[in-house]
Amino acid sequence: MHKYLLALLLLSATAATAQNVEFSKDQFGSDKEGLKTAQKEIKAGDEFYDLDPPRYEQALPHYLAAQKFNPNNAQLNLKIGDCYLHSGFKPRALEYLQKAYQLNPDVDPRIHYLLGRGLHLNAKWDEAIAEYKRATPAAGAKNTAGFSQDIQKKIRECENGRKLAAKPSRVFIDNAGPGVNSAFADYGPVITADESVILFTSRRDNSMGGQKDPETGGFFEDVYQSTRTGKGEWSAARNLGEPVNTEGHDATVGLAPDGQRLLVYLEENGGDLNEANLRGAQWRKPQKLGSRINSKAHESSAAYTPDGRSLYFVTDKEGGIGGATFTGLKLRAGAQL
């Protein structure tokens, strides 16, 4: 029993004395080259992280490289966690955010909010709610009411998650098969209401122009289409080609229920939404949706309502909550977007 208590005391003491380690000569004087390399990685990561909007995907590998050299820096762990929150591997954020808080509870004014997100995305409902309740808006924040609304919404999501987890449903997720999936990144699927046609975004080596994105190293995005065969499988996807795809990035965003209108994202004017119409079996050239939707800000996602009369879209123009806002636009009968 005495040995057990001693072990507990030692563990508690270790946890209590965990300290933040800076990337400095005082800490790593014996490995100057390693320190210099790690500092360069952090600087490279910060160049992407500090952009508006941040390039989390590009910043992350630099931060991870620096973290291997020094895993006990609170600020770096927080940035890694934040990057993971904005990636396709969101649950990984939690361990880094928890470590950042352990190393320095005052590491960032957002720490309780970010911890809440990390716990939320790992289905730790009660712990996430507790962190959300501790979260406060950043000093000098203008939209405190919006922050409060966001917190209350996320708390409700956790409460709903807790209820759903108590009575789980059995769900089967099947791979769409080789007709749709490839060795490259395939994502952003949109499907017609009768589930006969699927369009999606892919970064394949047969993209228009065959160019590679200098920031990610992957091929440029293009829109691909596949149809369901008589056996219920998806046919080999084909690149839509011109006029939908260009030599730049072209990505699927939304599809009208009847499959006659396709929303496409283009990296123009900060990021704009365009609409292509299907005439017979051919897609027409995507047209800009106009100033009621597109702006100098970033419009990246959108969805039609089932009746096709309204469009909801995401924009990061001023006045939003949390950096991006989901906005609705009501259409008149026969009106153009």
mmCIF file of C-alpha atoms in Angstrom:
data_model
loop_
_atom_site.group_PDB
_atom_site.id
_atom_site.type_symbol
_atom_site.label_atom_id
_atom_site.label_comp_id
_atom_site.label_asym_id
_atom_site.label_seq_id
_atom_site.Cartn_x
_atom_site.Cartn_y
_atom_site.Cartn_z
ATOM 1 C CA MET A 1 0.000 0.000 0.000
ATOM 2 C CA HIS A 2 2.837 2.380 0.871
ATOM 3 C CA LYS A 3 4.512 1.679 -2.487
ATOM 4 C CA TYR A 4 1.210 2.278 -4.287
ATOM 5 C CA LEU A 5 0.680 5.635 -2.558
ATOM 6 C CA LEU A 6 4.269 6.636 -3.287
ATOM 7 C CA ALA A 7 3.781 5.843 -6.975
ATOM 8 C CA LEU A 8 0.635 7.967 -7.055
ATOM 9 C CA LEU A 9 2.445 10.858 -5.404
ATOM 10 C CA LEU A 10 5.295 10.635 -7.907
ATOM 11 C CA LEU A 11 2.877 10.610 -10.837
ATOM 12 C CA SER A 12 1.009 13.600 -9.406
ATOM 13 C CA ALA A 13 4.246 15.473 -8.877
ATOM 14 C CA THR A 14 5.347 14.757 -12.450
ATOM 15 C CA ALA A 15 2.042 16.011 -13.851
ATOM 16 C CA ALA A 16 2.120 19.091 -11.629
ATOM 17 C CA THR A 17 5.652 20.025 -12.640
ATOM 18 C CA ALA A 18 5.186 19.570 -16.413
ATOM 19 C CA GLN A 19 6.733 22.708 -17.825
ATOM 20 C CA ASN A 20 6.621 24.550 -21.089
ATOM 21 C CA VAL A 21 9.910 24.262 -22.982
ATOM 22 C CA GLU A 22 10.807 27.116 -25.307
ATOM 23 C CA PHE A 23 12.743 26.718 -28.555
ATOM 24 C CA SER A 24 15.788 28.570 -27.235
ATOM 25 C CA LYS A 25 19.544 28.153 -26.899
ATOM 26 C CA ASP A 26 19.144 27.997 -23.132
ATOM 27 C CA GLN A 27 17.156 24.794 -23.523
ATOM 28 C CA PHE A 28 18.923 23.226 -26.507
ATOM 29 C CA GLY A 29 22.447 24.632 -26.454
ATOM 30 C CA SER A 30 23.880 21.167 -27.012
ATOM 31 C CA ASP A 31 21.978 20.715 -30.304
ATOM 32 C CA LYS A 32 22.209 24.024 -32.110
ATOM 33 C CA GLU A 33 21.648 22.530 -35.561
ATOM 34 C CA GLY A 34 18.554 20.649 -34.432
ATOM 35 C CA LEU A 35 17.207 23.810 -32.809
ATOM 36 C CA LYS A 36 17.858 25.848 -35.947
ATOM 37 C CA THR A 37 16.030 23.308 -38.114
ATOM 38 C CA ALA A 38 13.066 23.194 -35.721
ATOM 39 C CA GLN A 39 12.835 26.995 -35.655
ATOM 40 C CA LYS A 40 12.815 27.065 -39.461
ATOM 41 C CA GLU A 41 9.965 24.529 -39.491
ATOM 42 C CA ILE A 42 7.947 26.652 -37.070
ATOM 43 C CA LYS A 43 8.563 29.769 -39.151
ATOM 44 C CA ALA A 44 7.474 27.920 -42.309
ATOM 45 C CA GLY A 45 4.351 26.657 -40.544
ATOM 46 C CA ASP A 46 3.510 30.124 -39.230
ATOM 47 C CA GLU A 47 3.610 31.540 -42.760
ATOM 48 C CA PHE A 48 0.640 29.318 -43.611
ATOM 49 C CA TYR A 49 -1.060 29.463 -40.199
ATOM 50 C CA ASP A 50 -1.073 33.274 -40.105
ATOM 51 C CA LEU A 51 -2.653 33.693 -43.529
ATOM 52 C CA ASP A 52 -6.238 34.911 -43.837
ATOM 53 C CA PRO A 53 -7.801 32.401 -44.129
ATOM 54 C CA PRO A 54 -5.192 30.111 -42.536
ATOM 55 C CA ARG A 55 -3.733 27.217 -44.557
ATOM 56 C CA TYR A 56 -3.931 24.587 -41.832
ATOM 57 C CA GLU A 57 -3.146 21.656 -44.124
ATOM 58 C CA GLN A 58 0.101 23.240 -45.274
ATOM 59 C CA ALA A 59 1.131 24.419 -41.793
ATOM 60 C CA LEU A 60 0.634 21.061 -40.066
ATOM 61 C CA PRO A 61 3.599 19.037 -41.436
ATOM 62 C CA HIS A 62 6.006 21.840 -40.503
ATOM 63 C CA TYR A 63 4.657 21.982 -36.963
ATOM 64 C CA LEU A 64 4.795 18.208 -36.581
ATOM 65 C CA ALA A 65 8.437 18.215 -37.698
ATOM 66 C CA ALA A 66 9.290 20.811 -35.036
ATOM 67 C CA GLN A 67 7.282 18.919 -32.405
ATOM 68 C CA LYS A 68 9.486 15.862 -32.881
ATOM 69 C CA PHE A 69 12.454 17.954 -31.770
ATOM 70 C CA ASN A 70 10.646 19.515 -28.803
ATOM 71 C CA PRO A 71 7.317 17.892 -27.835
ATOM 72 C CA ASN A 72 6.881 20.075 -24.747
ATOM 73 C CA ASN A 73 6.113 23.513 -26.158
ATOM 74 C CA ALA A 74 2.594 24.672 -25.292
ATOM 75 C CA GLN A 75 2.149 27.094 -28.190
ATOM 76 C CA LEU A 76 3.287 24.559 -30.767
ATOM 77 C CA ASN A 77 1.020 21.838 -29.376
ATOM 78 C CA LEU A 78 -1.901 24.260 -29.482
ATOM 79 C CA LYS A 79 -1.243 25.130 -33.123
ATOM 80 C CA ILE A 80 -0.993 21.442 -34.058
ATOM 81 C CA GLY A 81 -4.294 20.787 -32.306
ATOM 82 C CA ASP A 82 -5.902 23.723 -34.093
ATOM 83 C CA CYS A 83 -4.634 22.453 -37.447
ATOM 84 C CA TYR A 84 -6.060 18.993 -36.776
ATOM 85 C CA LEU A 85 -9.424 20.577 -35.878
ATOM 86 C CA HIS A 86 -9.474 21.956 -39.413
ATOM 87 C CA SER A 87 -8.353 18.725 -41.078
ATOM 88 C CA GLY A 88 -9.868 15.407 -42.053
ATOM 89 C CA PHE A 89 -8.426 13.908 -38.855
ATOM 90 C CA LYS A 90 -10.187 16.069 -36.272
ATOM 91 C CA PRO A 91 -10.142 13.596 -33.327
ATOM 92 C CA ARG A 92 -6.325 13.744 -33.316
ATOM 93 C CA ALA A 93 -6.513 17.349 -32.107
ATOM 94 C CA LEU A 94 -7.430 16.462 -28.539
ATOM 95 C CA GLU A 95 -4.109 15.003 -27.338
ATOM 96 C CA TYR A 96 -2.191 18.068 -28.522
ATOM 97 C CA LEU A 97 -4.683 20.546 -27.057
ATOM 98 C CA GLN A 98 -4.679 18.731 -23.717
ATOM 99 C CA LYS A 99 -0.892 18.747 -23.668
ATOM 100 C CA ALA A 100 -0.797 22.465 -24.499
ATOM 101 C CA TYR A 101 -3.099 23.156 -21.547
ATOM 102 C CA GLN A 102 -1.072 20.891 -19.250
ATOM 103 C CA LEU A 103 2.133 22.721 -20.176
ATOM 104 C CA ASN A 104 0.595 26.182 -19.851
ATOM 105 C CA PRO A 105 -3.056 26.752 -18.841
ATOM 106 C CA ASP A 106 -2.775 30.321 -20.187
ATOM 107 C CA VAL A 107 -1.329 29.277 -23.543
ATOM 108 C CA ASP A 108 -4.105 30.988 -25.539
ATOM 109 C CA PRO A 109 -7.401 32.785 -24.765
ATOM 110 C CA ARG A 110 -9.138 30.229 -27.013
ATOM 111 C CA ILE A 111 -7.870 27.191 -25.107
ATOM 112 C CA HIS A 112 -11.151 26.220 -23.426
ATOM 113 C CA TYR A 113 -13.085 26.624 -26.654
ATOM 114 C CA LEU A 114 -10.539 24.530 -28.566
ATOM 115 C CA LEU A 115 -10.503 21.898 -25.821
ATOM 116 C CA GLY A 116 -14.277 21.817 -26.037
ATOM 117 C CA ARG A 117 -14.058 21.170 -29.768
ATOM 118 C CA GLY A 118 -11.463 18.439 -29.304
ATOM 119 C CA LEU A 119 -13.540 16.683 -26.639
ATOM 120 C CA HIS A 120 -16.726 17.204 -28.645
ATOM 121 C CA LEU A 121 -15.217 15.534 -31.705
ATOM 122 C CA ASN A 122 -14.104 12.586 -29.579
ATOM 123 C CA ALA A 123 -17.654 12.086 -28.231
ATOM 124 C CA LYS A 124 -16.650 13.113 -24.700
ATOM 125 C CA TRP A 125 -19.912 14.978 -24.268
ATOM 126 C CA ASP A 126 -19.886 16.000 -20.590
ATOM 127 C CA GLU A 127 -16.239 17.064 -20.612
ATOM 128 C CA ALA A 128 -16.821 19.080 -23.787
ATOM 129 C CA ILE A 129 -19.807 20.870 -22.242
ATOM 130 C CA ALA A 130 -17.702 21.769 -19.203
ATOM 131 C CA GLU A 131 -14.991 23.306 -21.413
ATOM 132 C CA TYR A 132 -17.509 25.185 -23.554
ATOM 133 C CA LYS A 133 -18.949 26.725 -20.395
ATOM 134 C CA ARG A 134 -15.448 27.896 -19.423
ATOM 135 C CA ALA A 135 -14.800 29.428 -22.842
ATOM 136 C CA THR A 136 -14.789 33.210 -23.156
ATOM 137 C CA PRO A 137 -14.585 35.492 -26.212
ATOM 138 C CA ALA A 138 -11.191 36.919 -27.099
ATOM 139 C CA ALA A 139 -10.293 40.290 -25.607
ATOM 140 C CA GLY A 140 -11.667 43.085 -27.759
ATOM 141 C CA ALA A 141 -13.971 40.761 -29.714
ATOM 142 C CA LYS A 142 -16.758 42.708 -31.400
ATOM 143 C CA ASN A 143 -19.364 39.972 -31.805
ATOM 144 C CA THR A 144 -19.672 38.621 -28.252
ATOM 145 C CA ALA A 145 -23.362 37.838 -28.789
ATOM 146 C CA GLY A 146 -22.422 35.684 -31.774
ATOM 147 C CA PHE A 147 -19.793 33.882 -29.700
ATOM 148 C CA SER A 148 -22.377 33.148 -27.004
ATOM 149 C CA GLN A 149 -24.796 31.771 -29.608
ATOM 150 C CA ASP A 150 -22.072 29.544 -31.032
ATOM 151 C CA ILE A 151 -21.252 28.155 -27.568
ATOM 152 C CA GLN A 152 -24.902 27.442 -26.791
ATOM 153 C CA LYS A 153 -25.318 25.700 -30.147
ATOM 154 C CA LYS A 154 -22.333 23.440 -29.513
ATOM 155 C CA ILE A 155 -23.562 22.617 -26.011
ATOM 156 C CA ARG A 156 -26.893 21.554 -27.524
ATOM 157 C CA GLU A 157 -24.995 19.408 -30.043
ATOM 158 C CA CYS A 158 -23.194 17.664 -27.171
ATOM 159 C CA GLU A 159 -26.465 17.113 -25.346
ATOM 160 C CA ASN A 160 -27.944 15.611 -28.511
ATOM 161 C CA GLY A 161 -24.829 13.490 -28.981
ATOM 162 C CA ARG A 162 -25.162 12.137 -25.455
ATOM 163 C CA LYS A 163 -28.784 11.141 -26.116
ATOM 164 C CA LEU A 164 -27.962 9.516 -29.452
ATOM 165 C CA ALA A 165 -25.005 7.626 -27.992
ATOM 166 C CA ALA A 166 -27.281 6.221 -25.288
ATOM 167 C CA LYS A 167 -29.428 4.573 -27.971
ATOM 168 C CA PRO A 168 -27.086 3.839 -30.898
ATOM 169 C CA SER A 169 -28.356 2.794 -34.322
ATOM 170 C CA ARG A 170 -26.631 0.191 -36.441
ATOM 171 C CA VAL A 171 -25.289 1.759 -39.637
ATOM 172 C CA PHE A 172 -23.363 0.179 -42.503
ATOM 173 C CA ILE A 173 -20.908 2.289 -44.532
ATOM 174 C CA ASP A 174 -19.814 0.656 -47.765
ATOM 175 C CA ASN A 175 -16.996 1.704 -50.058
ATOM 176 C CA ALA A 176 -18.388 3.227 -53.256
ATOM 177 C CA GLY A 177 -16.055 1.001 -55.253
ATOM 178 C CA PRO A 178 -13.319 1.441 -57.863
ATOM 179 C CA GLY A 179 -15.611 3.256 -60.265
ATOM 180 C CA VAL A 180 -15.631 6.273 -57.953
ATOM 181 C CA ASN A 181 -12.583 5.876 -55.729
ATOM 182 C CA SER A 182 -9.010 6.066 -56.970
ATOM 183 C CA ALA A 183 -5.455 6.206 -55.654
ATOM 184 C CA PHE A 184 -5.858 9.993 -55.485
ATOM 185 C CA ALA A 185 -8.001 12.205 -53.238
ATOM 186 C CA ASP A 186 -11.728 11.800 -54.065
ATOM 187 C CA TYR A 187 -14.193 13.953 -52.114
ATOM 188 C CA GLY A 188 -17.092 16.410 -52.215
ATOM 189 C CA PRO A 189 -19.727 14.013 -53.640
ATOM 190 C CA VAL A 190 -23.132 15.308 -54.765
ATOM 191 C CA ILE A 191 -25.847 12.961 -55.984
ATOM 192 C CA THR A 192 -29.133 13.292 -57.852
ATOM 193 C CA ALA A 193 -32.385 12.679 -55.978
ATOM 194 C CA ASP A 194 -32.922 9.343 -57.756
ATOM 195 C CA GLU A 195 -29.334 8.307 -56.852
ATOM 196 C CA SER A 196 -28.501 7.489 -60.455
ATOM 197 C CA VAL A 197 -25.702 10.034 -60.988
ATOM 198 C CA ILE A 198 -22.878 11.131 -58.695
ATOM 199 C CA LEU A 199 -20.488 14.016 -59.288
ATOM 200 C CA PHE A 200 -17.438 14.594 -57.120
ATOM 201 C CA THR A 201 -14.089 16.343 -56.875
ATOM 202 C CA SER A 202 -10.803 14.529 -57.424
ATOM 203 C CA ARG A 203 -7.114 15.380 -57.716
ATOM 204 C CA ARG A 204 -6.160 12.813 -60.349
ATOM 205 C CA ASP A 205 -3.250 12.768 -62.750
ATOM 206 C CA ASN A 206 -5.606 13.147 -65.737
ATOM 207 C CA SER A 207 -6.884 16.525 -64.571
ATOM 208 C CA MET A 208 -7.213 19.335 -67.111
ATOM 209 C CA GLY A 209 -3.707 20.555 -67.880
ATOM 210 C CA GLY A 210 -2.119 17.953 -65.592
ATOM 211 C CA GLN A 211 -0.711 20.681 -63.364
ATOM 212 C CA LYS A 212 0.210 20.327 -59.705
ATOM 213 C CA ASP A 213 -0.745 22.720 -56.924
ATOM 214 C CA PRO A 214 2.511 24.360 -55.726
ATOM 215 C CA GLU A 215 1.115 24.634 -52.176
ATOM 216 C CA THR A 216 0.006 21.017 -51.645
ATOM 217 C CA GLY A 217 1.971 19.109 -54.282
ATOM 218 C CA GLY A 218 -1.226 17.375 -55.417
ATOM 219 C CA PHE A 219 -2.837 17.674 -58.839
ATOM 220 C CA PHE A 220 -5.362 20.438 -59.412
ATOM 221 C CA GLU A 221 -9.001 19.656 -58.632
ATOM 222 C CA ASP A 222 -11.446 18.614 -61.336
ATOM 223 C CA VAL A 223 -15.071 17.488 -61.396
ATOM 224 C CA TYR A 224 -15.800 13.847 -62.270
ATOM 225 C CA GLN A 225 -19.057 12.010 -62.959
ATOM 226 C CA SER A 226 -20.187 8.399 -62.514
ATOM 227 C CA THR A 227 -23.539 6.706 -63.148
ATOM 228 C CA ARG A 228 -25.122 3.738 -61.434
ATOM 229 C CA THR A 229 -25.159 0.576 -63.552
ATOM 230 C CA GLY A 230 -27.911 -2.026 -63.763
ATOM 231 C CA LYS A 231 -26.070 -4.068 -61.122
ATOM 232 C CA GLY A 232 -26.208 -1.165 -58.671
ATOM 233 C CA GLU A 233 -22.502 -0.383 -58.985
ATOM 234 C CA TRP A 234 -20.925 2.874 -60.088
ATOM 235 C CA SER A 235 -19.432 3.104 -63.563
ATOM 236 C CA ALA A 236 -15.853 4.234 -64.146
ATOM 237 C CA ALA A 237 -15.828 7.967 -63.394
ATOM 238 C CA ARG A 238 -15.050 10.323 -66.253
ATOM 239 C CA ASN A 239 -13.548 13.775 -66.134
ATOM 240 C CA LEU A 240 -16.270 16.243 -67.192
ATOM 241 C CA GLY A 241 -13.704 18.149 -69.227
ATOM 242 C CA GLU A 242 -14.520 21.502 -70.765
ATOM 243 C CA PRO A 243 -16.393 23.718 -70.251
ATOM 244 C CA VAL A 244 -16.927 22.724 -66.580
ATOM 245 C CA ASN A 245 -13.294 21.933 -65.813
ATOM 246 C CA THR A 246 -10.447 24.340 -66.445
ATOM 247 C CA GLU A 247 -6.694 24.188 -65.926
ATOM 248 C CA GLY A 248 -7.213 25.606 -62.424
ATOM 249 C CA HIS A 249 -9.126 24.247 -59.442
ATOM 250 C CA ASP A 250 -12.730 23.166 -60.170
ATOM 251 C CA ALA A 251 -14.674 21.576 -57.314
ATOM 252 C CA THR A 252 -18.184 20.243 -56.772
ATOM 253 C CA VAL A 253 -20.278 22.167 -54.274
ATOM 254 C CA GLY A 254 -23.952 21.331 -54.727
ATOM 255 C CA LEU A 255 -26.412 19.706 -57.107
ATOM 256 C CA ALA A 256 -30.081 20.496 -57.697
ATOM 257 C CA PRO A 257 -32.391 17.563 -56.823
ATOM 258 C CA ASP A 258 -33.276 17.062 -60.491
ATOM 259 C CA GLY A 259 -29.589 16.974 -61.451
ATOM 260 C CA GLN A 260 -29.959 19.843 -63.927
ATOM 261 C CA ARG A 261 -27.938 22.496 -62.072
ATOM 262 C CA LEU A 262 -24.453 22.017 -60.641
ATOM 263 C CA LEU A 263 -22.730 24.403 -58.256
ATOM 264 C CA VAL A 264 -18.977 24.658 -58.817
ATOM 265 C CA TYR A 265 -16.334 26.410 -56.728
ATOM 266 C CA LEU A 266 -13.590 28.336 -58.513
ATOM 267 C CA GLU A 267 -10.597 30.067 -56.927
ATOM 268 C CA GLU A 268 -11.436 33.474 -58.361
ATOM 269 C CA ASN A 269 -11.917 36.789 -56.570
ATOM 270 C CA GLY A 270 -11.041 35.152 -53.250
ATOM 271 C CA GLY A 271 -13.196 32.098 -54.004
ATOM 272 C CA ASP A 272 -16.550 32.229 -55.839
ATOM 273 C CA LEU A 273 -19.550 30.016 -56.515
ATOM 274 C CA ASN A 274 -20.620 29.283 -60.091
ATOM 275 C CA GLU A 275 -23.586 27.415 -61.590
ATOM 276 C CA ALA A 276 -23.520 25.094 -64.617
ATOM 277 C CA ASN A 277 -26.707 23.985 -66.378
ATOM 278 C CA LEU A 278 -27.248 20.613 -68.018
ATOM 279 C CA ARG A 279 -28.624 20.749 -71.565
ATOM 280 C CA GLY A 280 -29.391 17.262 -72.772
ATOM 281 C CA ALA A 281 -26.299 15.276 -71.926
ATOM 282 C CA GLN A 282 -23.890 18.239 -71.956
ATOM 283 C CA TRP A 283 -22.988 20.610 -69.164
ATOM 284 C CA ARG A 284 -22.819 24.280 -70.089
ATOM 285 C CA LYS A 285 -20.023 26.594 -68.978
ATOM 286 C CA PRO A 286 -20.418 27.550 -65.282
ATOM 287 C CA GLN A 287 -21.659 31.094 -64.778
ATOM 288 C CA LYS A 288 -20.932 33.288 -61.763
ATOM 289 C CA LEU A 289 -23.814 33.514 -59.305
ATOM 290 C CA GLY A 290 -23.608 37.293 -59.087
ATOM 291 C CA SER A 291 -23.020 39.897 -56.384
ATOM 292 C CA ARG A 292 -25.968 38.841 -54.223
ATOM 293 C CA ILE A 293 -23.929 35.713 -53.387
ATOM 294 C CA ASN A 294 -20.308 36.199 -54.429
ATOM 295 C CA SER A 295 -18.203 38.943 -52.909
ATOM 296 C CA LYS A 296 -14.544 39.767 -52.355
ATOM 297 C CA ALA A 297 -14.721 37.337 -49.426
ATOM 298 C CA HIS A 298 -14.550 33.529 -49.627
ATOM 299 C CA GLU A 299 -17.729 31.731 -50.745
ATOM 300 C CA SER A 300 -16.925 28.021 -50.659
ATOM 301 C CA SER A 301 -19.987 25.835 -50.028
ATOM 302 C CA ALA A 302 -23.653 25.894 -50.956
ATOM 303 C CA ALA A 303 -26.777 23.747 -51.131
ATOM 304 C CA TYR A 304 -30.154 23.995 -52.854
ATOM 305 C CA THR A 305 -33.357 23.350 -50.953
ATOM 306 C CA PRO A 306 -35.372 20.315 -52.202
ATOM 307 C CA ASP A 307 -37.738 22.566 -54.190
ATOM 308 C CA GLY A 308 -34.818 24.420 -55.792
ATOM 309 C CA ARG A 309 -36.274 27.779 -54.722
ATOM 310 C CA SER A 310 -33.662 28.691 -52.117
ATOM 311 C CA LEU A 311 -29.910 28.471 -51.824
ATOM 312 C CA TYR A 312 -27.890 28.293 -48.618
ATOM 313 C CA PHE A 313 -24.215 29.164 -48.890
ATOM 314 C CA VAL A 314 -21.129 29.752 -46.757
ATOM 315 C CA THR A 315 -19.212 33.020 -46.771
ATOM 316 C CA ASP A 316 -16.579 34.576 -44.532
ATOM 317 C CA LYS A 317 -17.611 38.152 -45.249
ATOM 318 C CA GLU A 318 -17.802 40.533 -42.279
ATOM 319 C CA GLY A 319 -20.641 40.072 -39.820
ATOM 320 C CA GLY A 320 -20.408 36.298 -39.522
ATOM 321 C CA ILE A 321 -20.074 34.155 -36.409
ATOM 322 C CA GLY A 322 -16.791 32.322 -35.949
ATOM 323 C CA GLY A 323 -15.283 33.436 -39.262
ATOM 324 C CA ALA A 324 -17.865 31.970 -41.647
ATOM 325 C CA THR A 325 -21.640 32.261 -41.917
ATOM 326 C CA PHE A 326 -24.287 30.009 -43.451
ATOM 327 C CA THR A 327 -26.562 32.352 -45.394
ATOM 328 C CA GLY A 328 -29.872 31.833 -47.187
ATOM 329 C CA LEU A 329 -31.150 33.401 -50.399
ATOM 330 C CA LYS A 330 -34.774 33.068 -51.473
ATOM 331 C CA LEU A 331 -35.366 32.890 -55.226
ATOM 332 C CA ARG A 332 -38.352 34.071 -57.218
ATOM 333 C CA ALA A 333 -39.952 31.572 -59.556
ATOM 334 C CA GLY A 334 -37.840 31.333 -62.696
ATOM 335 C CA ALA A 335 -35.268 33.801 -61.360
ATOM 336 C CA GLN A 336 -31.556 33.397 -61.890
ATOM 337 C CA LEU A 337 -29.216 33.148 -58.929
#
